[in-house]
XYZ file of C-alpha atoms in Angstrom:
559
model
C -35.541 -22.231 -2.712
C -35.710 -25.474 -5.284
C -33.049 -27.720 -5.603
C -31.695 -26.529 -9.181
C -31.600 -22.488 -7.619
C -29.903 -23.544 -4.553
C -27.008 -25.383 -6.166
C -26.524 -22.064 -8.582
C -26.631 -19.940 -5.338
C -24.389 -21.979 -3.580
C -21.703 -22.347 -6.441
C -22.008 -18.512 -7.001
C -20.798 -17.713 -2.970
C -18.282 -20.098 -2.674
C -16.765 -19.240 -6.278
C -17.004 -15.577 -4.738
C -15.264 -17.022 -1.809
C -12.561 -18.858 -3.304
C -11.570 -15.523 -5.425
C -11.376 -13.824 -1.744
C -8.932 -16.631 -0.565
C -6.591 -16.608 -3.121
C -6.558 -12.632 -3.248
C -6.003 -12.199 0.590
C -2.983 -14.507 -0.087
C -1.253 -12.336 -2.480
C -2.809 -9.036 -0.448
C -1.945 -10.713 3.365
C 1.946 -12.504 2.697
C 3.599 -13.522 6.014
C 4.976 -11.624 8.597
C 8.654 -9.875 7.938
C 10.616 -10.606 9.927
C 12.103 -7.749 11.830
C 15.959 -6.910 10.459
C 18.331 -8.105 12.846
C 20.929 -5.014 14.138
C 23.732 -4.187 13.383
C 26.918 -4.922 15.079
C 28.103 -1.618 17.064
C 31.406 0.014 16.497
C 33.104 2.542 18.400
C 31.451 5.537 19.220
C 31.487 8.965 16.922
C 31.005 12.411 17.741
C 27.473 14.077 16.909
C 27.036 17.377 16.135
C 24.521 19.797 16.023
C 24.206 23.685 15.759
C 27.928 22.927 16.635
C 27.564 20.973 19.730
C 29.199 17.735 20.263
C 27.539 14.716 21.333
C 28.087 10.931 21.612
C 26.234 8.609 20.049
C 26.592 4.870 18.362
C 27.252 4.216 14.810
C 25.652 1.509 13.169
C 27.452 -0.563 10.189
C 25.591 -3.504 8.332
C 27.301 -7.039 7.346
C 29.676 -7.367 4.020
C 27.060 -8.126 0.939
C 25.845 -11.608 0.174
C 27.851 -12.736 -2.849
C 24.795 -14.277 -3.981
C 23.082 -10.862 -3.781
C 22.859 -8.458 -6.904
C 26.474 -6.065 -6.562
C 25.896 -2.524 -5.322
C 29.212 -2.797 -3.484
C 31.821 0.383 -4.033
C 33.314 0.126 -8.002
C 36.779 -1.716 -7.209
C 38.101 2.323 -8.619
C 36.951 3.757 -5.704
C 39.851 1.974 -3.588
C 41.940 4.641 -4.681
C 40.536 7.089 -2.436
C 43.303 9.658 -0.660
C 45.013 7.079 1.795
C 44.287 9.079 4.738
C 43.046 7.785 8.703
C 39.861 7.367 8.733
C 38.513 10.493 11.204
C 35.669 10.134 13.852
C 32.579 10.422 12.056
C 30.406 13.603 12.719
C 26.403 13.946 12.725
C 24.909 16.723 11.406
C 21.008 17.360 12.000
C 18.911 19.558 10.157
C 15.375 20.620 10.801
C 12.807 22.312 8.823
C 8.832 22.595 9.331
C 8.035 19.436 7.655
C 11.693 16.908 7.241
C 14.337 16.057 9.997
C 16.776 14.922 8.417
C 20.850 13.895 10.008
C 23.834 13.816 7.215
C 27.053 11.900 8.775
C 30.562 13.059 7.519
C 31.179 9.458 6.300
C 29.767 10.093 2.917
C 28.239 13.369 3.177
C 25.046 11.164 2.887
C 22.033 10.778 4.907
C 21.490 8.587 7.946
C 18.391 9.809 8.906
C 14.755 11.154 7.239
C 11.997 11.616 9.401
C 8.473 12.918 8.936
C 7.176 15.513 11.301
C 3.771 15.418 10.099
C 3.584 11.182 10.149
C 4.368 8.390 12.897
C 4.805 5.089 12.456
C 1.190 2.828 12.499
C -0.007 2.447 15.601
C -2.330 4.051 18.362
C 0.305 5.013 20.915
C 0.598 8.881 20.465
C 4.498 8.554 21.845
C 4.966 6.262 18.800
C 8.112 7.096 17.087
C 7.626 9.348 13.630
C 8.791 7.640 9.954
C 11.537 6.992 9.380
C 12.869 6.219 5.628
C 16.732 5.496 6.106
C 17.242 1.803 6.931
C 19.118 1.459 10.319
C 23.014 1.374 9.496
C 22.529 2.193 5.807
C 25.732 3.238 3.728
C 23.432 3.560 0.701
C 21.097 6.660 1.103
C 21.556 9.147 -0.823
C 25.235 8.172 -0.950
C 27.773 9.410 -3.679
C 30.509 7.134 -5.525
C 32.829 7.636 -8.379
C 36.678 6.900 -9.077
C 38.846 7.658 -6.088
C 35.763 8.692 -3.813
C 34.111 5.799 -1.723
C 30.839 6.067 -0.178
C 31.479 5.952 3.237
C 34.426 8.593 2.440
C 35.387 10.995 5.276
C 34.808 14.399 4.468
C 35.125 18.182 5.894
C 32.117 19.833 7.531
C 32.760 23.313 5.400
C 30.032 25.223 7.010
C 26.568 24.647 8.369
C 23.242 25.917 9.815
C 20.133 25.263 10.907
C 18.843 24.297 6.660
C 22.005 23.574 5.506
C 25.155 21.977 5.008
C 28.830 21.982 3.097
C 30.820 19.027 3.123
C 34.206 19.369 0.971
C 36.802 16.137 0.655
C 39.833 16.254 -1.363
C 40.674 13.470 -3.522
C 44.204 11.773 -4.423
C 44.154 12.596 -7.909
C 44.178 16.304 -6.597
C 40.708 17.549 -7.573
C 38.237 18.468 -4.767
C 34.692 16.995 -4.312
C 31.642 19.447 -2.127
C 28.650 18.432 -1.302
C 25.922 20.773 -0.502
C 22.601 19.945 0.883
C 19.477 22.594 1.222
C 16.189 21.692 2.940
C 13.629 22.983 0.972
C 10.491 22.389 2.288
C 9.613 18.617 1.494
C 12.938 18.326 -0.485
C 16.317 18.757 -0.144
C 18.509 20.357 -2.782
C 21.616 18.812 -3.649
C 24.865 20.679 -5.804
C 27.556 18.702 -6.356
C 30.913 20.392 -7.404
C 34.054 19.128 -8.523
C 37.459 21.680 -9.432
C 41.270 21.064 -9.743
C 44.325 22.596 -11.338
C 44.241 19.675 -13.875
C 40.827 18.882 -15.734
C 39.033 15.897 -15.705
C 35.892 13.790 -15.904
C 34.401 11.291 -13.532
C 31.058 9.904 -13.529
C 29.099 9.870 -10.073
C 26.891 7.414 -8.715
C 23.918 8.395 -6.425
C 22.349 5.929 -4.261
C 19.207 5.331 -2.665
C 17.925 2.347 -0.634
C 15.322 1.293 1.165
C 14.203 -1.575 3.703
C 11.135 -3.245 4.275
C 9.458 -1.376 7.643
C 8.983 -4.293 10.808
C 5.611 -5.638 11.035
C 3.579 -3.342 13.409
C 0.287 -2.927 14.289
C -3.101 -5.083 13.493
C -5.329 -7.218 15.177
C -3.871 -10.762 16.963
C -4.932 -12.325 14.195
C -3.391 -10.552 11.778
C -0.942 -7.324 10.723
C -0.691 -4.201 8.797
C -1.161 -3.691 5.104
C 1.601 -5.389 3.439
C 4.432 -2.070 2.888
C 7.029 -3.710 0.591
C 9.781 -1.267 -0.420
C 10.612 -1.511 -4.540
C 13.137 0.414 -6.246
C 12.345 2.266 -9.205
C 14.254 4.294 -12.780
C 11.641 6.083 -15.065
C 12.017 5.915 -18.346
C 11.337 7.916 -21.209
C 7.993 5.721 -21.883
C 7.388 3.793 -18.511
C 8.024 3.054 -15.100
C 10.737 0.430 -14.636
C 10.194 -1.139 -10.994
C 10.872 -3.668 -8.639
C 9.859 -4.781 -5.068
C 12.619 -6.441 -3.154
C 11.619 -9.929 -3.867
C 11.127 -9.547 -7.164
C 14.711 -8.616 -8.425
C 16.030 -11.814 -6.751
C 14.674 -13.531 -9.832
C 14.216 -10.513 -12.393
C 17.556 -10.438 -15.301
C 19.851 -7.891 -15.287
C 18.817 -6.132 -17.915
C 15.228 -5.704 -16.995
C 16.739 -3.564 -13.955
C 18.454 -0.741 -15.546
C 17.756 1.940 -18.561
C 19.956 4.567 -19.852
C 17.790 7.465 -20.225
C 15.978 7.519 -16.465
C 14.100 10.971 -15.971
C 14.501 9.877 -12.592
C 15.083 7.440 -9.380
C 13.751 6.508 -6.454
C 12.411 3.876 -3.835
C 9.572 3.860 -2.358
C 6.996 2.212 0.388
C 3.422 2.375 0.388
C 2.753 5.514 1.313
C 5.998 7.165 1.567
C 9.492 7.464 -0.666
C 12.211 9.415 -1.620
C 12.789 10.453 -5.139
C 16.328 11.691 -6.765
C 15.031 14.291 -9.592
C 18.549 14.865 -11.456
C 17.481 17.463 -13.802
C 19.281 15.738 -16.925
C 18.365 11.845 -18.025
C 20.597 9.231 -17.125
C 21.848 5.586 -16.114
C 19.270 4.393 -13.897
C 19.760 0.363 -12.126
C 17.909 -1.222 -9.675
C 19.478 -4.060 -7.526
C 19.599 -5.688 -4.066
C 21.890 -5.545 -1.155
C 22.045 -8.233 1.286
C 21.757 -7.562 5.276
C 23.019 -10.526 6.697
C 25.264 -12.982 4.890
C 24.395 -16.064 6.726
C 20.640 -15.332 5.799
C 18.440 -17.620 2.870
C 15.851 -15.274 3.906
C 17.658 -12.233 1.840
C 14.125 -11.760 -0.730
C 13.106 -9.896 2.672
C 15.945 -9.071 4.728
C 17.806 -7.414 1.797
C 16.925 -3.687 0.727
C 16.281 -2.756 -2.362
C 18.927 -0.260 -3.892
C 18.681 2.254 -6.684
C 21.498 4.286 -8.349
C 21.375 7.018 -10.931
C 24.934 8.075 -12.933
C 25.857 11.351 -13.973
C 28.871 12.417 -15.459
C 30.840 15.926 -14.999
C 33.797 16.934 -16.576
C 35.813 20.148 -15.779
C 38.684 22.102 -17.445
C 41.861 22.765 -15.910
C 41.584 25.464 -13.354
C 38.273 25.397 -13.391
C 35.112 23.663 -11.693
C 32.002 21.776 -13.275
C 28.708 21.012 -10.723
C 25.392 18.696 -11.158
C 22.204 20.693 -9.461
C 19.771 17.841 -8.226
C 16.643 17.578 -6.125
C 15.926 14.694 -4.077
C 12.209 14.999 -2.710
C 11.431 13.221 0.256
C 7.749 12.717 1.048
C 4.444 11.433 1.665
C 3.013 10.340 -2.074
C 0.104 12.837 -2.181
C -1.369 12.981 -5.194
C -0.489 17.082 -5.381
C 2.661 16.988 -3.823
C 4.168 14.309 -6.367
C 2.800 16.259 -9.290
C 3.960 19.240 -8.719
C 7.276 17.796 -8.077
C 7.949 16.281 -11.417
C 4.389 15.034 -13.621
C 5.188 11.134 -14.102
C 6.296 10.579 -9.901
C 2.040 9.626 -9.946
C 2.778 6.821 -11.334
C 4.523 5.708 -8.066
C 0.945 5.510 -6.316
C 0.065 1.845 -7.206
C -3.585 1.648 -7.017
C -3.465 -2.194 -8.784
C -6.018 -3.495 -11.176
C -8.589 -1.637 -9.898
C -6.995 2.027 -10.647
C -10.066 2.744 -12.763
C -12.390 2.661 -9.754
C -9.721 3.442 -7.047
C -8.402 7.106 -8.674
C -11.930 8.819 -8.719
C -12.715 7.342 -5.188
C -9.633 8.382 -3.942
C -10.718 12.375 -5.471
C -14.378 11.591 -4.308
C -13.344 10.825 -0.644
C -10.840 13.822 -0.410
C -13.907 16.222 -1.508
C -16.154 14.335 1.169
C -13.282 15.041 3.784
C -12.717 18.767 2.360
C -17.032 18.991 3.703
C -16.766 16.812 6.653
C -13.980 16.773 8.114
C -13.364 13.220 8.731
C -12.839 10.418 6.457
C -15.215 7.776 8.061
C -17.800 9.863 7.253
C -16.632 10.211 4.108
C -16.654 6.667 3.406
C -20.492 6.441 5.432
C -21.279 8.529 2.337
C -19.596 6.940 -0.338
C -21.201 3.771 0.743
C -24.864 6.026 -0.083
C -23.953 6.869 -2.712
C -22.628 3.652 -4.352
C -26.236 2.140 -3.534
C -27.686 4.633 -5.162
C -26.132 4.196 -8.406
C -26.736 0.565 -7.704
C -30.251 0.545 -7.161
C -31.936 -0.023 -10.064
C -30.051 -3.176 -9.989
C -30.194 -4.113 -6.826
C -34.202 -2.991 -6.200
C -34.729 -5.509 -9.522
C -32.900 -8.675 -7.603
C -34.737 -8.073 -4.443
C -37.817 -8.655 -6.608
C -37.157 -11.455 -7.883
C -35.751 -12.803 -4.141
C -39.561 -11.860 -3.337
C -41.033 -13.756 -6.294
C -39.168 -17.256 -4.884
C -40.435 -16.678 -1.439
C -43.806 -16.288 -2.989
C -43.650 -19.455 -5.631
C -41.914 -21.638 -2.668
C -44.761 -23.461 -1.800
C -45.585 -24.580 -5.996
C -41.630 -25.796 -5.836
C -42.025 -28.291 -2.921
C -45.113 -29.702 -4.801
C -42.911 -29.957 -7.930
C -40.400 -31.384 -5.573
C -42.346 -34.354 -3.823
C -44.431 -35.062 -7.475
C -41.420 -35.631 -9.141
C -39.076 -36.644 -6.702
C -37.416 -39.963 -8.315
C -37.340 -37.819 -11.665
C -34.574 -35.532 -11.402
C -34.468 -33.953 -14.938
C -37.806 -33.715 -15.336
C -38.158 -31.786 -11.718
C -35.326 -29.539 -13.147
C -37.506 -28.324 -16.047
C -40.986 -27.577 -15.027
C -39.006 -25.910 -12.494
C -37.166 -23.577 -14.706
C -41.059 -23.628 -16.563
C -42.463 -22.011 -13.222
C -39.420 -19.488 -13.245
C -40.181 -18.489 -16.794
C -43.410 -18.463 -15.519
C -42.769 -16.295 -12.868
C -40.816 -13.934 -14.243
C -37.669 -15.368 -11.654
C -33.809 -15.288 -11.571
C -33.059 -18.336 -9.696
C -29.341 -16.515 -9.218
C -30.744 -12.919 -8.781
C -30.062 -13.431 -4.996
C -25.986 -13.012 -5.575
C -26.088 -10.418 -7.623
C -26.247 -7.224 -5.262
C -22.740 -9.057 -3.456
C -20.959 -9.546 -6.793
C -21.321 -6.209 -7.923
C -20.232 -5.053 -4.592
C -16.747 -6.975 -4.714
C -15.483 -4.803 -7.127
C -15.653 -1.806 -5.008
C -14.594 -3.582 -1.797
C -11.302 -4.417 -3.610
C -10.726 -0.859 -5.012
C -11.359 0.900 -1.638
C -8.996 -1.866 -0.136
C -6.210 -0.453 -2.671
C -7.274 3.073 -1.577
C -6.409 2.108 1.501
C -3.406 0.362 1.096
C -1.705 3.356 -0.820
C -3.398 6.640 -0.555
C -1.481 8.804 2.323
C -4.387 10.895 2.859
C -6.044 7.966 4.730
C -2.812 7.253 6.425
C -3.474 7.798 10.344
C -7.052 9.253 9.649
C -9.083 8.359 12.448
C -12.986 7.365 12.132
C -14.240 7.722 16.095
C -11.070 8.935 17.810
C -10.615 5.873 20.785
C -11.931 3.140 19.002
C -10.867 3.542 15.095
C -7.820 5.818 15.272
C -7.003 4.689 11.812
C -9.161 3.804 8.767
C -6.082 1.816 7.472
C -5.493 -0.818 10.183
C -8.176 -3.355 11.291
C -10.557 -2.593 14.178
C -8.700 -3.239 17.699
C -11.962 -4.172 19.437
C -13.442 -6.131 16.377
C -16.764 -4.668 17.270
C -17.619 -4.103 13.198
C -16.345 -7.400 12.468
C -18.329 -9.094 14.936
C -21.528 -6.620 14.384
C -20.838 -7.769 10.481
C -21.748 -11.612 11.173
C -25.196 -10.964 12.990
C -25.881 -8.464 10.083
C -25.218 -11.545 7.665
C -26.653 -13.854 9.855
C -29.816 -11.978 9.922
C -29.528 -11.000 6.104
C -29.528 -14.807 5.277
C -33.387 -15.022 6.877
C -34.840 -12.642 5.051
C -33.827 -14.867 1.473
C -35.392 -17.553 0.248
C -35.610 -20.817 2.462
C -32.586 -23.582 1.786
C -33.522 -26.347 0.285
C -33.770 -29.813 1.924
C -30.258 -30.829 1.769
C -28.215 -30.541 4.703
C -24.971 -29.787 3.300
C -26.112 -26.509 1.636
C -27.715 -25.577 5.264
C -24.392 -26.422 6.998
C -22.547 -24.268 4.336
C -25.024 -21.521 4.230
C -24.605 -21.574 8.779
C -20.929 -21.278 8.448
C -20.597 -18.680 5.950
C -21.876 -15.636 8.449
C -18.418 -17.156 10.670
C -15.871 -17.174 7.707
C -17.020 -13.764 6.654
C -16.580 -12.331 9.801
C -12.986 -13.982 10.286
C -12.381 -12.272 6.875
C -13.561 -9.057 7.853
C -11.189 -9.251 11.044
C -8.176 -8.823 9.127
C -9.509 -6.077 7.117
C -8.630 -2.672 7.549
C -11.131 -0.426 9.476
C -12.207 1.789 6.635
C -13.400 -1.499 4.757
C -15.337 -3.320 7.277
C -16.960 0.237 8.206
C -17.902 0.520 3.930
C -19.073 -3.554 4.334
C -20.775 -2.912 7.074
C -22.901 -0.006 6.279
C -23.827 -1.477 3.055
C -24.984 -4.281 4.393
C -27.089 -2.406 6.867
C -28.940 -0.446 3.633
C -28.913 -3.553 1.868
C -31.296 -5.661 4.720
C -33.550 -2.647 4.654
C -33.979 -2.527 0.985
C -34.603 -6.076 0.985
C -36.918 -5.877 4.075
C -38.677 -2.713 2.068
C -38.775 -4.753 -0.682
C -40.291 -7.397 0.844
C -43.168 -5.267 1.945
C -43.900 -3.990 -0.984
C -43.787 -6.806 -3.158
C -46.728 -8.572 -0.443
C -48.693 -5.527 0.071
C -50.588 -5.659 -3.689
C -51.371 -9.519 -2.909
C -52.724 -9.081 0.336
C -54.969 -6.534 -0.961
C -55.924 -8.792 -3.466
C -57.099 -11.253 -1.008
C -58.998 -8.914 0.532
């Protein structure tokens, strides 16, 4: 390699480099840290199928006045001035939810997955759960006279489902009744009373971001930052937690919402109303004393709807609130814009049809490592024209190497005039002096959409590669055997290019790069470093084919 292709090679990496730095700094933030408890009151009775139990309640710090208001609407202190009754826990259980409702509120305190634990390798790890320990705002109700932590009657109950009735002090009477239904649960509201009226309710979600768990020693999980979100009649309004800190006011709300929800990476519940409405998204503070509230706080969501009822009579809202994993098919068929909530990034347009090209592979195989063996194939394949054309030239600078260093020592106080009967051999030639970076560049793009693949898409969530050692594609390899395989493979890769030039700088930086991409590929997730790592095998033996094919015409020649 001369000294005007070595510089170009050389800029090329680390400019390729530099773009990985300041990506992993927006992809890799700093560790949450984990939300500190809350203070335990006196104990409530627990019930279910109708058997009591004892068990702590949990009740989170007064709001940060700083923090965006999502308190109770200063109406709602008119609530029936009653004693406050012992607060009851109601589980239900179908084949795919657990879910507990608490009398304080009719609302829920707890949503868990059966099909999904939290990430991890320990099979006794606990399951998902979505509710934010000591939450008042999931899927809580508010309007005038009815708080959301407002005791209510358990009216009846079984094993799906659950009546809660409270009566208010204006006289009218508020029920509540929840329906699992499948990965949903239905919710009617109903309001009656001798006199008519109207109120407008407020439904609430909210939503925490999870602990850091998992990862290497180096470094964690895929950053899971919960956002709130309203859709609109023509877009998706949303918000991550430290976001709304800064966002204004009126960039958090609309009035015609189709629906509302919040949402982690690969998980979120969704409020589908059934009629447009007053959708805002806001912030609730965990601990007062905090200036870390951007990630302590929860993100909180709330949806109006107003019902008004004549005297005598009674007026009810119908409502859905789906509570899943965000599977492409599930979400759909739920309501058609809840895709949108599967943020693939900037690199959607290569991310969606991998994401549907992996899911076919798995629908064959069976198992999503292999799936991504194969997409790695079949990416070089469509890349090979390319690629096969820059591993000839590669071959053609190995072969003109000894003409450069002539060039080199016969015009060595002559800089610019080295630089151009240089380029004259290339032309010459028929050389790229930068043709050597080109099968990596084109290769970034892909690395970055199957990293957003794998941040997002719940279909790789948990999928194991070789059960033992990668027990999921979506955290980084435990062992850091790929990682570690990785740098030989580049070390190795590097001899079979061109030789360095002279200059010892460029050798020192060309040494260390093998070591900073295998720190890199450390705090990737596993179903990365196993797509980097393949390709990098097929990569040395094109080049290494190449090689040999390129020589074999001149040694015959010679002959």
């Amino acid at each position: 390699m001369n000294d005007e292709q070595s510089p170009g090679r050389l800029i090329a990496f680390l400019a390729v480099s530099m773009v990985i730095l300041m990506i992993w700094q927006s992809l890799f933030p700093p560790p949450l840290p984990p939300e500190r408890p809350a203070p335990e009151v006196a104990e409530t009775v627990s019930e279910e199928q109708g058997a009591p139990k004892t068990t702590g309640a949990q009740v989170p710090p007064s709001p940060s006045p700083t923090a965006v208001e999502t308190a109770p609407s200063p109406e709602a202190k008119a609530s029936l001035p009653t004693t406050k009754q012992p607060e009851r826990k109601i589980d239900l259980e179908g084949d795919l939810l657990t879910v507990q409702f608490s009398s304080h509120g009719a609302r829920l305190t707890a949503v868990s997955f059966r099909d999904f634990r939290e990430p991890g390798t320990d099979p006794e790890r606990p399951y998902i759960e979505l509710v934010p320990e000591g939450s008042l705002g999931f899927a809580s109700l508010e309007a005038e006279g009815l708080e959301p932590d407002a005791d209510y009657e358990v009216a009846s109950q079984d094993r799906g489902s659950v009546v809660f009735r409270r009566k208010l002090a204006d006289g009218s009477q508020v029920e509540r009744r929840w329906q699992l239904d499948g990965q949903a649960l239905r919710h009617e509201l109903r309001i009656s009373g001798a006199q008519g009226g109207e109120k407008t309710f407020r439904f609430g979600l909210e939503m925490a971001n999870p602990a850091e768990t998992g990862g290497g020693f180096l470094f964690g999980t895929l950053p899971d930052l919960a956002r709130g979100m309203c859709r609109a009649e023509e877009d998706l309004l949303v918000a991550p937690i430290a976001d709304i800190a800064e966002a204004e006011a009126v960039e958090l709300k609309t009035a015609t919402a189709q629906w509302a929800g919040v949402d982690r990476n690969y998980f979120g519940a969704f409020l589908l109303p059934g009629a447009n409405g007053a959708c805002e998204i806001s912030r609730n503070a965990v601990d007062p004393d905090s200036e870390k509230d951007v990630v302590d706080g929860r993100v909180y969501v709330s949806f109006e709807h107003p019902l008004q009822w004549p005297a005598g009579g009674q007026a009810e809202w119908q409502a859905s609130l789906l509570l899943a994993p965000k599977s492409e098919g599930l979400l759909k068929a739920a309501h058609p814009t809840l895709i949108d909530t599967i943020d693939f990034g900037i690199f959607k347009f290569l991310a969606a049809p991998m994401l549907w090209l992996l899911n076919w592979l798995f629908g064959v195989f069976g198992n999503y490592g292999i799936a991504i063996v194969l997409l790695t194939l079949i990416v070089k394949t469509l890349l090979y024209p390319i690629t096969d054309m820059s591993y000839r030239s590669m071959a053609k600078m190995k072969e003109i190497q000894p003409e450069l260093s002539k060039l080199r020592e016969k015009y060595e106080s002559d800089r610019q005039m080295q630089a151009q009967k240089q380029m004259e051999l290339f032309k010459e030639k028929g050389v790229n002096p930068a043709g050597g970076c080109l099968p990596m560049l084109l290769q970034i793009p892909v690395w970055f959409a199957l990293y957003s693949t794998l941040r997002v898409a719940v279909e790789l969530y948990g999928a194991p590669f070789i059960p033992g050692w990668i027990d999921d594609l979506t955290l980084s390899d435990p062992f850091y055997v790929m990682p570690l395989l990785l740098g030989v493979l580049f070390f190795f890769q590097q001899k079979l290019q061109p030789t360095p030039s002279d200059n010892p700088s460029q050798q020192m930086v060309m040494k260390i790069m093998p070591v900073m991409m295998t720190v890199f590929m450390i705090a990737l997730p596993a179903g990365l470093v196993l797509y980097i790592l393949f390709n990098t095998i097929l990569g040395i033996a094109h080049q290494y084919y190449a090689i040999k094919r390129d020589q074999k015409p001149e040694a015959e020649a010679a002959a």
